[in-house]
């Protein structure tokens, strides 16, 4: 049983910091601190800053309130191997050079031009036809992979407002930046493939990821039909964003400090429904319009979920439990896999380098091919299994095998 942390505090190395105090002093922006209200942010701080938390800097501060606990538990043994790797990676890629290179902004401009431009063109000309909506779906997926993901990890720029603004593209394409930060940054990244605490292990009525989840007869065939049902992913993102923003819960309760940001996201969600439900129905009411709008979201959802699925569900993947004493480094590496190389990295926002991404979420994806050999060599020296697939096909076969096996775990 984990200790209960008051929601007004963020814990780092067993020191309770008041949320608002830490949020106000955080150079990377208040939203990341606020998202961790009531939670232990020790590993989050480590993996985003690649160094232990500077407690001394705060203890001498007179403004700091009394409720700081007297003893600092230093970053524990479970993180020593990770800090060792940080030192090596910092030599290859210093922290101040870890953000997006200038060339990235050309890609960003191309993707956003097509994402906004195609949408405007489709509405303006009322041409809700698949040869416009399907490519638009693809650009929506690329916006998600190449822009919002890095932005909401704080990895594009050292300036918070650049990341925050680009992170809102998640709310524009039908999701919610806040829900994503709560689901992905606060939960999935910290507890990757944790059978209790990773929301991405939850699955659905059609897919079982978690070996501890309840059985259902349809799961016995999921290793075949998963390549079809993932087309539904885009629709669940829109539905889940709206219901989570209203209820304030996604898998676990969302930090109440995010409420103002969540209200902004609710406005984005309303705008999205106006753009992609009301407007097409008003401008070109027909079954044909409906089908072609559905195609847009099926393409976007398919592309996104296809690659998400491959990276944490493969034959040799390891699931972890809250009781596991393995290090943060071990858990992150053994629950993720890489596929392909720099070309796929360019298209998929580096998420084919899932291992490096999970270890260093605040390194911009353009740098993953550079640090991957260093990470791989380090893991080999520590005897930590590091999985790389040479082709997408090999990864798909392995994922199918995992889904086959997990469906048969009683
Ligand atoms: Zn991520």
Short mmCIF file of C-alpha atoms and ligand atoms in Angstrom, two decimals:
data_model
loop_
_atom_site.label_atom_id
_atom_site.label_comp_id
_atom_site.label_asym_id
_atom_site.label_seq_id
_atom_site.Cartn_x
_atom_site.Cartn_y
_atom_site.Cartn_z
CA UNK A 1 0.00 0.00 0.00
CA UNK A 2 1.45 3.37 -0.99
CA UNK A 3 1.46 6.23 1.51
CA UNK A 4 -1.38 8.67 1.04
CA UNK A 5 -0.09 12.04 -0.11
CA UNK A 6 -2.16 15.16 0.61
CA UNK A 7 -3.36 16.72 -2.63
CA UNK A 8 -1.84 20.10 -1.73
CA UNK A 9 1.66 18.56 -1.86
CA UNK A 10 4.05 17.09 -4.36
CA UNK A 11 6.49 14.57 -2.85
CA UNK A 12 10.10 14.37 -4.01
CA UNK A 13 12.47 12.04 -2.13
CA UNK A 14 9.95 12.00 0.72
CA UNK A 15 9.94 15.77 1.05
CA UNK A 16 6.52 17.38 0.79
CA UNK A 17 6.56 20.52 -1.33
CA UNK A 18 3.42 22.66 -1.51
CA UNK A 19 2.08 22.42 -5.07
CA UNK A 20 1.59 26.13 -5.67
CA UNK A 21 5.02 27.05 -4.31
CA UNK A 22 6.82 24.53 -6.51
CA UNK A 23 4.63 25.35 -9.52
CA UNK A 24 5.45 29.07 -9.25
CA UNK A 25 9.18 28.43 -9.10
CA UNK A 26 9.31 25.78 -11.86
CA UNK A 27 11.04 27.22 -14.94
CA UNK A 28 9.46 24.57 -17.19
CA UNK A 29 5.94 25.80 -16.37
CA UNK A 30 3.40 25.32 -13.60
CA UNK A 31 1.24 22.76 -15.40
CA UNK A 32 3.66 19.83 -14.97
CA UNK A 33 4.00 20.42 -11.22
CA UNK A 34 0.27 20.91 -10.76
CA UNK A 35 -0.42 17.67 -12.64
CA UNK A 36 1.53 15.81 -9.93
CA UNK A 37 -0.44 17.24 -6.99
CA UNK A 38 -0.91 14.52 -4.39
CA UNK A 39 1.72 12.33 -6.05
CA UNK A 40 5.33 11.28 -5.74
CA UNK A 41 7.23 13.10 -8.48
CA UNK A 42 10.72 11.77 -7.70
CA UNK A 43 11.20 9.71 -10.85
CA UNK A 44 9.38 12.29 -12.95
CA UNK A 45 11.85 14.96 -11.85
CA UNK A 46 14.79 12.65 -12.46
CA UNK A 47 13.76 11.62 -15.95
CA UNK A 48 12.89 15.16 -17.06
CA UNK A 49 15.99 16.84 -15.62
CA UNK A 50 18.55 14.00 -15.62
CA UNK A 51 19.79 14.92 -12.12
CA UNK A 52 18.55 14.56 -8.54
CA UNK A 53 16.23 17.24 -7.14
CA UNK A 54 18.09 20.28 -5.65
CA UNK A 55 16.56 20.18 -2.15
CA UNK A 56 19.28 22.44 -0.74
CA UNK A 57 18.19 25.26 -3.02
CA UNK A 58 14.78 25.27 -1.37
CA UNK A 59 15.62 24.58 2.27
CA UNK A 60 17.37 27.95 2.70
CA UNK A 61 14.44 29.83 1.26
CA UNK A 62 12.56 31.79 3.93
CA UNK A 63 9.36 31.77 1.92
CA UNK A 64 9.31 28.02 2.18
CA UNK A 65 6.56 26.90 4.54
CA UNK A 66 7.04 24.81 7.63
CA UNK A 67 5.37 21.65 6.41
CA UNK A 68 8.54 20.49 4.67
CA UNK A 69 9.42 17.22 6.36
CA UNK A 70 12.68 17.18 8.28
CA UNK A 71 14.40 14.28 6.53
CA UNK A 72 15.34 14.05 2.89
CA UNK A 73 15.51 10.48 1.64
CA UNK A 74 18.20 10.73 -1.00
CA UNK A 75 17.45 9.40 -4.45
CA UNK A 76 17.42 5.75 -3.65
CA UNK A 77 19.48 2.86 -4.91
CA UNK A 78 16.77 2.01 -7.41
CA UNK A 79 17.84 5.04 -9.46
CA UNK A 80 21.62 4.77 -9.29
CA UNK A 81 21.98 2.93 -12.61
CA UNK A 82 19.70 5.49 -14.23
CA UNK A 83 21.83 8.39 -12.97
CA UNK A 84 24.91 6.59 -14.28
CA UNK A 85 23.30 6.46 -17.72
CA UNK A 86 22.29 10.14 -17.42
CA UNK A 87 25.96 11.07 -16.96
CA UNK A 88 26.89 9.19 -20.13
CA UNK A 89 24.01 10.63 -22.16
CA UNK A 90 24.73 14.15 -20.88
CA UNK A 91 28.23 13.86 -22.35
CA UNK A 92 26.85 12.86 -25.78
CA UNK A 93 23.98 15.36 -25.63
CA UNK A 94 24.19 18.19 -23.07
CA UNK A 95 20.87 19.21 -21.51
CA UNK A 96 20.87 22.68 -23.12
CA UNK A 97 21.15 21.08 -26.59
CA UNK A 98 18.37 18.52 -25.99
CA UNK A 99 15.53 20.64 -27.40
CA UNK A 100 14.34 20.76 -31.03
CA UNK A 101 16.97 21.65 -33.66
CA UNK A 102 16.10 24.53 -36.02
CA UNK A 103 15.44 22.09 -38.90
CA UNK A 104 12.55 20.59 -36.89
CA UNK A 105 10.55 23.80 -37.29
CA UNK A 106 10.41 23.21 -41.07
CA UNK A 107 8.75 19.83 -40.48
CA UNK A 108 6.45 21.44 -37.90
CA UNK A 109 5.42 24.14 -40.37
CA UNK A 110 4.69 21.58 -43.11
CA UNK A 111 2.57 19.36 -40.85
CA UNK A 112 0.58 22.24 -39.34
CA UNK A 113 0.03 23.84 -42.77
CA UNK A 114 -1.54 20.64 -44.07
CA UNK A 115 -3.48 19.94 -40.85
CA UNK A 116 -5.07 23.40 -40.80
CA UNK A 117 -5.04 24.01 -44.57
CA UNK A 118 -6.69 20.76 -45.62
CA UNK A 119 -9.38 21.15 -42.97
CA UNK A 120 -10.14 24.70 -44.07
CA UNK A 121 -10.24 23.62 -47.73
CA UNK A 122 -12.59 20.68 -47.02
CA UNK A 123 -15.07 22.84 -45.08
CA UNK A 124 -14.81 25.80 -47.44
CA UNK A 125 -15.40 23.77 -50.61
CA UNK A 126 -17.76 21.28 -48.87
CA UNK A 127 -15.72 18.50 -50.44
CA UNK A 128 -16.03 15.84 -47.75
CA UNK A 129 -14.41 13.19 -49.93
CA UNK A 130 -12.02 10.44 -48.91
CA UNK A 131 -9.12 11.68 -51.01
CA UNK A 132 -9.07 14.81 -48.85
CA UNK A 133 -10.25 13.41 -45.51
CA UNK A 134 -7.89 10.38 -45.48
CA UNK A 135 -4.72 12.50 -46.00
CA UNK A 136 -6.08 14.93 -43.40
CA UNK A 137 -6.33 11.96 -41.00
CA UNK A 138 -2.69 11.20 -41.69
CA UNK A 139 -1.62 14.78 -40.95
CA UNK A 140 -3.68 14.71 -37.74
CA UNK A 141 -1.73 11.59 -36.70
CA UNK A 142 1.58 13.28 -37.56
CA UNK A 143 0.53 16.35 -35.54
CA UNK A 144 -0.04 14.01 -32.61
CA UNK A 145 3.24 12.14 -33.01
CA UNK A 146 5.56 14.94 -34.09
CA UNK A 147 4.19 18.00 -32.32
CA UNK A 148 1.84 17.49 -29.38
CA UNK A 149 3.78 14.57 -27.92
CA UNK A 150 7.10 16.40 -27.61
CA UNK A 151 5.38 19.66 -26.68
CA UNK A 152 3.42 18.15 -23.79
CA UNK A 153 6.61 16.50 -22.56
CA UNK A 154 8.28 19.96 -22.57
CA UNK A 155 10.77 18.71 -25.15
CA UNK A 156 10.43 21.12 -28.08
CA UNK A 157 11.69 24.33 -26.51
CA UNK A 158 13.27 25.51 -23.28
CA UNK A 159 10.50 28.13 -23.22
CA UNK A 160 7.38 26.86 -21.49
CA UNK A 161 4.96 28.92 -23.57
CA UNK A 162 6.24 27.45 -26.86
CA UNK A 163 5.61 23.93 -25.52
CA UNK A 164 2.25 24.92 -24.03
CA UNK A 165 1.02 26.50 -27.26
CA UNK A 166 2.15 23.57 -29.44
CA UNK A 167 0.80 21.13 -26.82
CA UNK A 168 -2.67 22.54 -27.41
CA UNK A 169 -2.60 20.91 -30.85
CA UNK A 170 -3.69 17.80 -28.91
CA UNK A 171 -6.88 19.65 -27.93
CA UNK A 172 -7.30 20.89 -31.51
CA UNK A 173 -7.20 17.39 -33.04
CA UNK A 174 -9.91 16.07 -30.72
CA UNK A 175 -8.08 15.01 -27.57
CA UNK A 176 -7.18 17.12 -24.54
CA UNK A 177 -3.72 18.38 -23.59
CA UNK A 178 -4.62 18.13 -19.87
CA UNK A 179 -6.03 14.62 -20.04
CA UNK A 180 -2.99 13.57 -22.04
CA UNK A 181 -0.58 14.98 -19.45
CA UNK A 182 -2.49 13.19 -16.67
CA UNK A 183 -2.73 9.90 -18.56
CA UNK A 184 0.65 9.88 -20.28
CA UNK A 185 3.11 12.01 -18.27
CA UNK A 186 1.77 11.43 -14.75
CA UNK A 187 0.76 7.78 -15.11
CA UNK A 188 1.94 5.86 -18.21
CA UNK A 189 5.52 7.16 -18.29
CA UNK A 190 6.16 6.68 -14.58
CA UNK A 191 4.45 3.28 -14.37
CA UNK A 192 5.08 1.80 -17.81
CA UNK A 193 3.44 -1.65 -18.12
CA UNK A 194 2.61 -1.63 -14.41
CA UNK A 195 -0.32 -4.02 -14.10
CA UNK A 196 -2.03 -1.78 -11.53
CA UNK A 197 -0.94 1.79 -12.27
CA UNK A 198 -0.47 2.12 -16.06
CA UNK A 199 -3.74 3.27 -17.69
CA UNK A 200 -2.45 2.07 -21.07
CA UNK A 201 -2.69 -1.51 -19.80
CA UNK A 202 -6.42 -1.16 -19.26
CA UNK A 203 -7.53 -2.53 -22.63
CA UNK A 204 -11.19 -2.71 -23.59
CA UNK A 205 -14.02 -5.10 -24.29
CA UNK A 206 -12.16 -6.10 -27.47
CA UNK A 207 -8.51 -6.10 -26.36
CA UNK A 208 -6.76 -7.51 -23.30
CA UNK A 209 -3.24 -6.16 -22.63
CA UNK A 210 -2.98 -6.79 -18.92
CA UNK A 211 -2.29 -10.39 -17.87
CA UNK A 212 -4.25 -9.66 -14.66
CA UNK A 213 -7.37 -8.47 -16.51
CA UNK A 214 -10.55 -10.53 -16.62
CA UNK A 215 -10.92 -13.08 -19.39
CA UNK A 216 -13.48 -12.94 -22.19
CA UNK A 217 -13.97 -15.41 -25.04
CA UNK A 218 -13.35 -12.82 -27.79
CA UNK A 219 -9.80 -12.21 -26.50
CA UNK A 220 -8.82 -15.65 -27.81
CA UNK A 221 -8.96 -14.16 -31.31
CA UNK A 222 -7.49 -10.72 -30.54
CA UNK A 223 -4.11 -11.64 -32.02
CA UNK A 224 -5.88 -11.70 -35.40
CA UNK A 225 -8.51 -8.96 -35.22
CA UNK A 226 -6.41 -6.34 -33.38
CA UNK A 227 -5.25 -5.03 -36.75
CA UNK A 228 -8.87 -4.12 -37.54
CA UNK A 229 -10.28 -2.81 -34.26
CA UNK A 230 -7.52 -0.26 -33.69
CA UNK A 231 -9.29 1.90 -36.30
CA UNK A 232 -11.77 2.74 -33.52
CA UNK A 233 -9.05 4.39 -31.40
CA UNK A 234 -9.59 7.94 -32.70
CA UNK A 235 -13.23 7.92 -31.63
CA UNK A 236 -12.44 6.68 -28.13
CA UNK A 237 -9.89 9.51 -27.72
CA UNK A 238 -12.58 12.13 -28.46
CA UNK A 239 -15.16 10.42 -26.23
CA UNK A 240 -12.73 9.83 -23.35
CA UNK A 241 -11.40 13.39 -23.48
CA UNK A 242 -14.87 14.89 -23.11
CA UNK A 243 -16.05 12.53 -20.37
CA UNK A 244 -12.76 12.81 -18.42
CA UNK A 245 -12.77 16.61 -18.63
CA UNK A 246 -16.28 16.69 -17.22
CA UNK A 247 -15.74 14.06 -14.51
CA UNK A 248 -12.17 15.07 -13.58
CA UNK A 249 -11.08 11.44 -13.73
CA UNK A 250 -9.02 9.44 -16.20
CA UNK A 251 -8.17 6.05 -14.70
CA UNK A 252 -7.38 7.99 -11.49
CA UNK A 253 -8.64 11.41 -10.29
CA UNK A 254 -7.02 14.34 -12.12
CA UNK A 255 -5.25 17.02 -10.10
CA UNK A 256 -7.79 19.71 -9.13
CA UNK A 257 -5.10 22.32 -9.87
CA UNK A 258 -5.56 21.55 -13.59
CA UNK A 259 -9.23 22.60 -13.57
CA UNK A 260 -8.70 26.01 -15.29
CA UNK A 261 -6.68 24.29 -18.05
CA UNK A 262 -9.33 21.57 -18.31
CA UNK A 263 -12.03 24.19 -18.83
CA UNK A 264 -10.01 25.54 -21.76
CA UNK A 265 -9.79 22.00 -23.15
CA UNK A 266 -13.57 21.63 -22.81
CA UNK A 267 -13.94 24.67 -25.07
CA UNK A 268 -11.59 22.99 -27.57
CA UNK A 269 -13.69 19.81 -27.39
CA UNK A 270 -16.88 21.80 -28.10
CA UNK A 271 -15.13 23.49 -31.00
CA UNK A 272 -14.02 20.09 -32.31
CA UNK A 273 -17.61 18.79 -32.28
CA UNK A 274 -18.74 21.92 -34.08
CA UNK A 275 -15.97 21.52 -36.69
CA UNK A 276 -16.41 17.80 -37.32
CA UNK A 277 -20.04 17.02 -36.48
CA UNK A 278 -22.18 20.16 -36.77
CA UNK A 279 -20.40 21.89 -39.66
CA UNK A 280 -20.32 18.93 -42.11
CA UNK A 281 -23.92 18.09 -41.18
CA UNK A 282 -24.95 21.68 -41.93
CA UNK A 283 -22.86 22.24 -45.07
CA UNK A 284 -23.28 18.87 -46.82
CA UNK A 285 -25.84 16.68 -45.05
CA UNK A 286 -25.54 13.20 -46.58
CA UNK A 287 -24.48 9.68 -45.72
CA UNK A 288 -21.49 10.22 -48.00
CA UNK A 289 -20.29 13.12 -45.83
CA UNK A 290 -20.64 11.04 -42.69
CA UNK A 291 -18.65 8.13 -44.15
CA UNK A 292 -15.85 10.40 -45.32
CA UNK A 293 -15.57 12.22 -42.01
CA UNK A 294 -15.43 8.82 -40.27
CA UNK A 295 -12.62 7.84 -42.67
CA UNK A 296 -10.59 10.85 -41.50
CA UNK A 297 -10.80 9.78 -37.87
CA UNK A 298 -10.29 6.11 -38.61
CA UNK A 299 -7.05 6.89 -40.51
CA UNK A 300 -5.73 9.14 -37.73
CA UNK A 301 -6.66 6.66 -35.00
CA UNK A 302 -5.31 3.69 -36.88
CA UNK A 303 -1.93 5.23 -37.52
CA UNK A 304 -1.54 6.39 -33.91
CA UNK A 305 -2.75 3.24 -32.17
CA UNK A 306 -0.83 0.94 -34.52
CA UNK A 307 2.51 2.32 -33.37
CA UNK A 308 1.46 2.76 -29.72
CA UNK A 309 0.48 -0.88 -29.62
CA UNK A 310 3.74 -2.18 -31.08
CA UNK A 311 5.98 -0.35 -28.64
CA UNK A 312 4.83 -1.87 -25.33
CA UNK A 313 3.16 -5.13 -26.36
CA UNK A 314 5.64 -7.54 -27.87
CA UNK A 315 6.50 -11.16 -27.13
CA UNK A 316 9.31 -10.45 -24.65
CA UNK A 317 7.79 -7.41 -23.00
CA UNK A 318 7.86 -7.37 -19.21
CA UNK A 319 4.94 -6.29 -17.08
CA UNK A 320 5.69 -4.93 -13.62
CA UNK A 321 3.84 -4.71 -10.34
CA UNK A 322 3.87 -1.91 -7.74
CA UNK A 323 5.79 -4.28 -5.41
CA UNK A 324 8.60 -4.84 -7.95
CA UNK A 325 11.99 -3.75 -6.62
CA UNK A 326 13.58 -3.41 -10.07
CA UNK A 327 15.11 -0.01 -10.92
CA UNK A 328 13.34 2.71 -12.91
CA UNK A 329 15.85 2.10 -15.72
CA UNK A 330 15.17 -1.64 -15.81
CA UNK A 331 11.40 -1.19 -15.82
CA UNK A 332 11.42 1.41 -18.61
CA UNK A 333 13.76 -0.55 -20.88
CA UNK A 334 12.12 -3.96 -20.46
CA UNK A 335 8.59 -2.66 -21.05
CA UNK A 336 9.40 -0.84 -24.32
CA UNK A 337 10.81 -1.77 -27.72
CA UNK A 338 12.34 0.04 -30.68
CA UNK A 339 11.67 -0.52 -34.37
CA UNK A 340 13.38 0.76 -37.53
CA UNK A 341 15.75 3.70 -37.60
CA UNK A 342 16.11 7.43 -38.31
CA UNK A 343 13.66 7.51 -41.25
CA UNK A 344 10.76 6.14 -39.20
CA UNK A 345 11.90 8.45 -36.39
CA UNK A 346 11.42 11.45 -38.70
CA UNK A 347 7.86 10.41 -39.59
CA UNK A 348 6.75 9.13 -36.18
CA UNK A 349 8.17 11.77 -33.89
CA UNK A 350 10.79 9.37 -32.55
CA UNK A 351 8.27 7.01 -30.99
CA UNK A 352 9.93 4.10 -32.77
CA UNK A 353 12.80 4.81 -30.32
CA UNK A 354 10.38 4.04 -27.49
CA UNK A 355 13.12 2.94 -25.07
CA UNK A 356 15.04 6.22 -25.35
CA UNK A 357 11.78 8.16 -25.26
CA UNK A 358 10.68 6.49 -22.03
CA UNK A 359 14.04 7.03 -20.40
CA UNK A 360 14.41 10.65 -21.51
CA UNK A 361 10.98 12.09 -22.36
CA UNK A 362 12.29 15.65 -22.36
CA UNK A 363 14.87 15.00 -25.08
CA UNK A 364 13.47 16.09 -28.44
CA UNK A 365 12.88 13.13 -30.77
CA UNK A 366 15.36 14.44 -33.35
CA UNK A 367 18.18 13.39 -30.99
CA UNK A 368 17.08 9.78 -30.34
CA UNK A 369 19.15 8.18 -33.16
CA UNK A 370 22.22 9.85 -31.62
CA UNK A 371 21.70 8.59 -28.05
CA UNK A 372 20.24 5.15 -28.89
CA UNK A 373 23.60 3.36 -29.42
CA UNK A 374 24.86 4.73 -26.08
CA UNK A 375 21.72 3.56 -24.25
CA UNK A 376 21.88 0.16 -25.93
CA UNK A 377 25.53 -0.34 -25.00
CA UNK A 378 24.88 0.70 -21.40
CA UNK A 379 21.94 -1.72 -21.10
CA UNK A 380 24.13 -4.53 -22.48
CA UNK A 381 26.80 -3.75 -19.86
CA UNK A 382 24.17 -4.02 -17.12
CA UNK A 383 22.57 -7.17 -18.55
CA UNK A 384 19.24 -5.40 -19.16
CA UNK A 385 17.31 -6.84 -22.15
CA UNK A 386 17.03 -4.16 -24.88
CA UNK A 387 14.60 -5.05 -27.67
CA UNK A 388 15.05 -3.66 -31.17
CA UNK A 389 13.03 -4.83 -34.19
CA UNK A 390 14.64 -4.34 -37.60
CA UNK A 391 11.29 -4.13 -39.37
CA UNK A 392 7.70 -3.14 -38.61
CA UNK A 393 6.64 -6.59 -39.83
CA UNK A 394 8.80 -8.36 -37.22
CA UNK A 395 7.34 -6.09 -34.54
CA UNK A 396 3.75 -6.83 -35.66
CA UNK A 397 4.39 -10.59 -35.53
CA UNK A 398 5.81 -10.23 -32.02
CA UNK A 399 2.84 -8.10 -30.90
CA UNK A 400 0.42 -10.67 -32.27
CA UNK A 401 2.28 -13.31 -30.28
CA UNK A 402 2.01 -11.25 -27.09
CA UNK A 403 -1.74 -10.74 -27.62
CA UNK A 404 -2.14 -14.47 -28.24
CA UNK A 405 -0.30 -15.32 -25.02
CA UNK A 406 -1.88 -12.70 -22.79
CA UNK A 407 -5.38 -13.81 -23.86
CA UNK A 408 -4.55 -17.26 -22.52
CA UNK A 409 -3.30 -16.13 -19.09
CA UNK A 410 -6.08 -17.26 -16.75
ZN1 LIG B 1 5.69 9.98 -24.17
#
